[in-house]
XYZ file of C-alpha atoms in Angstrom:
466
model
C 53.169 101.785 134.557
C 53.927 101.374 130.849
C 56.898 99.410 129.619
C 59.048 101.182 127.047
C 58.589 99.869 123.523
C 61.453 99.715 121.055
C 61.928 98.397 117.568
C 63.976 95.184 117.605
C 66.818 96.962 115.784
C 66.878 99.630 118.485
C 66.729 97.008 121.235
C 69.780 95.183 119.840
C 71.914 98.313 119.882
C 70.546 99.300 123.288
C 71.567 95.899 124.697
C 75.042 96.044 123.150
C 75.627 99.560 124.452
C 74.136 99.085 127.912
C 75.454 95.605 128.776
C 78.515 95.040 126.593
C 80.041 98.510 126.424
C 79.742 98.891 122.651
C 80.315 102.528 121.705
C 81.278 102.378 118.019
C 80.165 100.343 115.001
C 81.268 100.208 111.378
C 78.915 99.919 108.421
C 76.818 101.585 105.757
C 73.128 102.304 106.385
C 70.463 101.161 103.965
C 66.744 100.507 103.764
C 67.155 96.963 105.076
C 69.150 97.793 108.233
C 67.763 101.240 109.022
C 66.166 100.062 112.293
C 69.628 99.208 113.629
C 70.784 102.709 112.744
C 67.839 104.224 114.600
C 69.169 102.341 117.612
C 72.637 103.831 117.163
C 71.289 107.359 117.349
C 69.145 106.562 120.375
C 71.966 104.851 122.327
C 74.676 107.367 121.500
C 76.789 104.755 119.718
C 79.149 106.268 117.152
C 78.658 105.058 113.582
C 81.706 105.012 111.301
C 80.704 104.978 107.627
C 83.248 103.683 105.106
C 82.796 103.947 101.359
C 82.438 100.171 100.926
C 81.514 97.356 103.309
C 84.940 95.795 102.776
C 86.261 98.931 104.437
C 83.812 98.462 107.303
C 85.142 94.983 108.030
C 88.794 96.005 107.886
C 88.108 99.074 110.042
C 86.339 96.924 112.631
C 89.276 94.500 112.612
C 91.864 97.257 113.038
C 89.779 98.871 115.771
C 89.481 95.521 117.567
C 93.232 94.907 117.593
C 94.041 98.289 119.109
C 91.038 98.548 121.446
C 91.261 94.952 122.650
C 87.496 94.525 122.240
C 85.236 92.946 119.605
C 84.780 94.993 116.454
C 81.150 95.511 115.449
C 79.887 95.599 111.846
C 76.319 96.624 110.971
C 75.587 95.603 107.384
C 72.742 95.399 104.910
C 71.388 92.186 103.447
C 73.079 90.248 100.661
C 75.753 92.399 98.998
C 76.476 94.233 102.238
C 77.525 90.948 103.800
C 79.323 89.571 100.753
C 81.290 92.812 100.383
C 82.558 92.316 103.942
C 83.398 88.610 103.680
C 87.105 89.172 102.986
C 87.793 91.121 106.207
C 85.547 88.724 108.124
C 87.686 85.877 106.797
C 90.829 87.771 107.771
C 89.550 88.135 111.337
C 88.682 84.433 111.341
C 92.139 83.323 110.235
C 93.898 85.683 112.654
C 91.603 84.724 115.566
C 90.070 88.114 116.262
C 86.602 88.925 117.627
C 84.072 90.549 115.312
C 80.306 90.705 115.684
C 78.593 91.060 112.313
C 74.916 91.997 112.499
C 73.295 92.054 109.086
C 69.760 92.442 107.898
C 68.354 89.895 105.500
C 65.292 89.591 103.301
C 61.835 89.536 104.933
C 60.824 86.382 106.753
C 58.302 85.291 104.126
C 60.987 85.521 101.435
C 63.746 83.534 103.178
C 64.938 80.704 100.979
C 62.178 81.237 98.402
C 64.466 82.526 95.610
C 61.775 84.518 93.817
C 63.989 87.567 93.424
C 63.560 89.788 96.494
C 66.021 92.655 96.784
C 69.477 91.673 98.112
C 68.435 88.015 98.368
C 70.876 85.200 99.061
C 69.669 81.582 99.049
C 70.992 81.197 102.598
C 72.805 84.234 103.990
C 73.836 82.518 107.221
C 75.391 79.663 105.247
C 77.427 82.109 103.151
C 79.153 83.432 106.288
C 79.373 80.173 108.206
C 82.750 78.992 106.881
C 84.499 82.116 108.241
C 82.650 82.488 111.536
C 82.594 80.711 114.873
C 78.869 80.498 114.223
C 76.380 82.106 111.842
C 72.644 82.168 112.553
C 69.439 83.595 111.129
C 67.052 84.887 113.796
C 63.315 85.025 113.088
C 62.250 85.091 116.749
C 63.612 88.241 118.444
C 63.441 86.629 121.884
C 66.406 84.496 120.769
C 68.671 87.515 120.340
C 69.883 88.124 123.934
C 71.076 84.517 124.327
C 72.686 84.552 120.888
C 74.576 87.778 121.599
C 75.741 86.373 124.946
C 76.917 83.227 123.159
C 78.900 85.413 120.767
C 80.525 87.293 123.650
C 81.522 84.021 125.268
C 83.312 83.060 122.050
C 85.077 86.417 122.069
C 86.170 86.314 125.718
C 86.557 82.685 126.782
C 87.511 80.717 123.661
C 89.568 81.206 120.534
C 88.086 84.526 119.354
C 86.552 84.542 115.903
C 83.813 86.405 114.052
C 80.125 85.737 114.631
C 77.392 86.570 112.107
C 73.771 87.157 113.073
C 71.296 87.673 110.217
C 67.942 89.265 111.040
C 65.083 89.679 108.531
C 64.175 93.302 107.971
C 60.581 92.743 109.111
C 61.848 91.283 112.398
C 64.079 94.327 112.918
C 60.984 96.511 112.583
C 58.887 94.610 115.140
C 58.284 96.213 118.535
C 59.546 94.709 121.773
C 60.510 95.647 125.300
C 64.207 96.357 126.006
C 66.258 93.180 126.029
C 67.700 91.814 129.262
C 71.179 90.321 129.114
C 71.144 86.528 129.359
C 74.188 85.875 131.529
C 75.701 82.524 130.602
C 78.782 81.641 132.638
C 81.868 80.888 130.567
C 85.531 80.939 131.511
C 88.769 80.453 129.638
C 90.239 76.947 129.929
C 92.740 76.630 132.758
C 95.818 74.447 132.392
C 95.775 71.189 134.325
C 98.300 70.974 137.170
C 99.533 67.642 135.831
C 100.428 69.193 132.474
C 102.178 72.118 134.166
C 104.237 69.700 136.256
C 105.254 67.636 133.212
C 106.227 70.771 131.314
C 108.319 72.062 134.214
C 110.272 68.801 134.388
C 111.265 69.246 130.752
C 111.899 72.995 130.859
C 113.977 72.975 134.043
C 116.299 70.353 132.578
C 116.876 72.295 129.343
C 120.118 74.007 128.350
C 119.107 76.267 125.443
C 115.352 76.893 125.537
C 113.496 79.077 123.029
C 110.051 80.695 123.264
C 107.848 81.251 120.206
C 104.834 83.464 120.929
C 101.905 84.128 118.619
C 98.749 86.174 118.507
C 97.144 84.018 121.180
C 99.567 85.638 123.630
C 98.745 89.210 122.605
C 97.531 90.106 126.101
C 100.233 88.201 127.964
C 103.186 90.595 127.659
C 103.992 90.623 131.364
C 103.853 86.831 131.608
C 106.036 86.263 128.527
C 108.680 88.676 129.786
C 108.702 87.100 133.251
C 109.035 83.578 131.838
C 111.752 84.559 129.362
C 113.810 86.438 131.948
C 113.625 83.673 134.519
C 114.553 81.107 131.886
C 117.078 83.286 129.991
C 115.294 82.279 126.785
C 115.223 84.309 123.559
C 111.705 85.079 122.356
C 110.650 84.828 118.730
C 107.372 86.503 117.815
C 104.976 85.780 114.994
C 103.561 88.759 113.161
C 100.389 88.801 115.224
C 102.457 88.920 118.421
C 104.747 91.773 117.402
C 105.078 94.171 120.327
C 104.092 91.595 122.949
C 107.722 91.937 124.024
C 109.244 95.310 123.219
C 111.764 95.231 120.390
C 114.169 96.976 122.782
C 114.177 94.070 125.242
C 117.487 92.170 124.961
C 115.698 88.794 124.872
C 113.370 89.835 122.046
C 114.474 88.314 118.749
C 111.473 89.807 116.974
C 109.851 88.504 113.815
C 112.684 86.394 112.449
C 110.949 83.042 112.041
C 111.055 83.220 108.248
C 114.835 82.819 108.070
C 116.440 79.436 107.546
C 119.295 80.181 109.959
C 116.798 80.889 112.733
C 114.739 77.818 111.902
C 117.850 75.642 112.111
C 118.665 77.076 115.542
C 115.116 76.285 116.650
C 115.645 72.711 115.486
C 118.825 72.578 117.588
C 117.115 73.857 120.758
C 116.484 71.205 123.388
C 113.163 72.803 124.414
C 110.866 75.116 122.453
C 107.864 76.637 124.219
C 105.228 77.426 121.578
C 102.371 79.589 122.826
C 99.311 80.842 120.984
C 100.367 80.299 117.379
C 99.437 78.034 114.473
C 103.032 78.202 113.169
C 101.396 79.209 109.904
C 102.947 79.430 106.460
C 103.053 83.229 106.555
C 105.259 83.118 109.646
C 107.676 80.577 108.145
C 107.652 81.012 104.369
C 110.875 82.823 103.541
C 113.247 79.926 102.887
C 110.624 77.351 101.989
C 111.638 75.091 104.864
C 109.027 73.694 107.229
C 109.823 74.254 110.891
C 111.439 71.231 112.514
C 111.985 70.509 116.196
C 114.933 68.404 117.268
C 114.161 68.761 120.975
C 111.053 68.750 123.115
C 108.112 71.012 122.347
C 105.850 72.393 125.054
C 102.789 73.717 123.269
C 100.250 76.059 124.884
C 96.996 76.998 123.172
C 93.465 77.936 124.140
C 92.254 75.806 121.211
C 92.663 72.087 121.879
C 92.535 71.346 118.143
C 95.811 73.256 117.630
C 97.935 71.276 120.065
C 98.951 68.503 117.653
C 98.887 70.436 114.405
C 102.312 70.904 112.769
C 103.999 69.536 115.897
C 104.073 66.460 118.083
C 104.576 68.111 121.466
C 106.148 66.397 124.437
C 103.539 68.249 126.491
C 100.407 69.918 125.167
C 98.680 72.365 127.479
C 95.172 73.613 126.728
C 94.724 76.887 128.546
C 94.790 80.653 128.549
C 98.250 81.916 127.561
C 98.727 84.418 130.397
C 97.531 82.087 133.150
C 99.540 79.134 131.831
C 102.802 81.055 131.492
C 102.362 82.552 134.944
C 101.943 79.024 136.326
C 105.077 77.870 134.525
C 107.092 80.867 135.712
C 106.292 80.104 139.347
C 107.836 76.654 138.923
C 110.879 77.617 136.861
C 114.247 77.389 138.541
C 115.750 80.842 137.934
C 118.936 81.002 135.871
C 121.709 83.517 135.618
C 121.726 85.244 132.223
C 124.093 83.469 129.838
C 123.397 83.145 126.118
C 119.746 84.187 125.778
C 120.347 87.807 124.828
C 123.267 86.833 122.612
C 121.141 84.398 120.606
C 118.356 86.972 120.250
C 120.835 89.579 118.980
C 122.333 87.141 116.481
C 118.907 86.421 115.012
C 117.983 90.102 114.828
C 121.269 90.915 113.094
C 120.836 88.009 110.687
C 117.392 89.265 109.678
C 118.692 92.756 108.983
C 121.679 91.461 107.046
C 119.393 89.344 104.855
C 117.062 92.246 104.035
C 117.174 93.286 100.386
C 119.061 96.505 99.681
C 116.018 97.571 97.674
C 114.130 98.121 100.909
C 116.805 99.007 103.475
C 117.094 102.772 102.753
C 113.326 103.201 102.970
C 113.033 101.143 106.132
C 115.825 103.166 107.737
C 113.985 106.429 107.001
C 110.709 105.065 108.362
C 112.457 103.689 111.447
C 114.049 107.062 112.210
C 110.710 108.851 111.856
C 108.495 106.287 113.597
C 107.368 107.516 117.052
C 107.657 105.026 119.900
C 103.895 104.946 120.457
C 103.036 104.543 116.765
C 100.572 102.012 115.418
C 101.612 100.370 112.138
C 99.206 98.866 109.585
C 100.702 96.858 106.739
C 99.248 95.622 103.483
C 100.467 92.591 101.573
C 103.323 94.450 99.907
C 107.039 93.834 99.479
C 108.145 96.754 101.629
C 105.750 95.551 104.318
C 107.196 92.041 104.380
C 110.616 93.368 105.363
C 109.042 95.841 107.782
C 107.795 92.877 109.819
C 111.266 92.219 111.201
C 112.930 95.581 110.565
C 110.638 98.105 112.239
C 110.382 98.163 116.049
C 107.265 97.828 118.195
C 107.268 98.875 121.824
C 103.908 97.571 122.968
C 101.268 94.988 122.234
C 98.266 95.706 119.989
C 100.216 98.173 117.867
C 100.936 96.094 114.770
C 98.264 95.310 112.170
C 98.801 93.066 109.150
C 96.953 90.334 107.204
C 99.070 87.417 108.396
C 96.505 84.634 108.342
C 94.679 85.395 105.097
C 97.146 87.507 103.123
C 94.612 90.036 101.896
C 95.334 93.066 99.753
C 93.811 96.450 100.476
C 93.554 96.109 104.246
C 96.207 98.586 105.443
C 94.329 101.858 104.945
C 90.962 100.824 106.451
C 92.658 98.961 109.305
C 94.660 102.115 110.013
C 91.423 104.114 110.087
C 89.939 101.691 112.605
C 93.101 101.921 114.687
C 92.934 105.716 114.633
C 89.330 105.599 115.847
C 90.407 103.347 118.728
C 93.453 105.469 119.653
C 92.947 109.000 118.284
C 95.906 110.416 120.215
C 98.453 107.984 118.750
C 100.149 108.358 115.358
C 99.220 105.690 112.808
C 101.350 104.588 109.853
C 99.903 102.624 106.933
C 102.156 100.966 104.338
C 100.662 99.651 101.097
C 101.750 98.837 97.584
C 100.327 100.638 94.587
C 98.277 97.572 93.668
C 96.789 96.824 97.071
C 96.192 100.488 97.873
C 93.775 100.767 94.956
C 91.594 97.996 96.401
C 90.327 100.345 99.123
C 91.548 103.775 98.013
C 88.017 105.154 98.424
C 88.530 104.959 102.191
C 90.839 107.964 101.909
C 87.577 109.919 101.894
C 86.518 108.262 105.150
C 89.908 109.063 106.696
C 89.465 112.695 105.659
C 85.961 112.872 107.119
C 87.212 111.443 110.412
C 90.310 113.693 110.468
C 92.315 110.530 111.132
C 95.904 110.915 112.336
C 97.310 108.647 109.623
C 100.495 108.813 107.553
C 100.302 106.769 104.348
C 103.430 105.281 102.745
C 102.793 104.042 99.208
C 105.285 101.557 97.749
C 104.950 102.203 94.020
C 106.540 99.542 91.853
C 104.094 100.100 88.981
C 102.312 96.791 89.241
C 102.041 93.518 91.100
C 105.791 93.134 91.573
C 105.466 89.937 93.618
C 104.626 87.913 90.499
C 106.981 89.540 87.990
């Protein structure tokens, strides 16, 4: 009996397809990474080719948001990776899973700096600051454990990109098919003691508020149940838009930027903060840092976040959905009183404060926008107001560069979203400046026959700094 022999590049794709369900990757083929592309053909994995590796990263990020799975980038050595660093950094700052597999220079050239093609002094180090981890692999037997480690980051911790660099000569070596190295990992579960302490505070509150962020993106049911039992209005960060439908009476939407709303948060006797950094981009509008006059119950999967920007009365390290379900079971149910009224007041305030420059356009878009639409926004003035003006009916339908504030992301993210959900309409909104950053991806959208509508906000320059 002969054991099948594969090139290492083929074996990587075979493992990802067979054991991890990978069926699409984003990248541009080249001489250095061609063995990975041979694996794509063999495994039946679809390859999406942008016109620039920056597009590949943004497409993978948009695909990941909508699909709810890690986006996969297959890149060439050196400039292929550096071209993609901006979208990798965006995924890092917005806590989204992305596996970046890139070739690198041959093993005997690593770190030698004698001018090999596409050489970086240390490719893994270049990516390390925007990845959960970044490794160079010269021994292919290390790959199954490293890929499993990456998947554990994606599924049981705060998700962030992972970069694996593989010398082109290693990719071309022969090997037997890889076997998945199962390494048990589970999401942190809230301690019963912390749940009990939080319930004591929450059940004695009079005007609670919930602030939910991207860490709660898959906890829609649990957020709604907690809010309804507590009669608490829910404020959403940009990365959580759609976690509670905009039509729900307790949904205040994306109004955190407004000073009036921030003052009401300060007046609340309890604020439950779940899965958010409370970042500048969620609070910037009136230049006033968020203050808490009452108790804060903070829930996050990342223990390092618990005491940042807040001093919580109770900090709970745990999965958002599991923790909120545990809290809901212990909440003393209340009759609806002021929760919906407060949410409506904040929504109305946001609309009333929106510049008349944007209102007519937002009204037209709102009337046209189908309920199941996916929206991708660039860093553009019309997009900033769209955050709180346009509705979202479901989670994983709203794409924007909240953590990193990149330009040029809307179009390629929309393409990735359309690949993930080809039957849903996709809207991309960009300014004339940002659109030009990645305008070449219009060709990729055409090739893919993507169901995308593009709205271009043309103010003849970088209006934000005029």
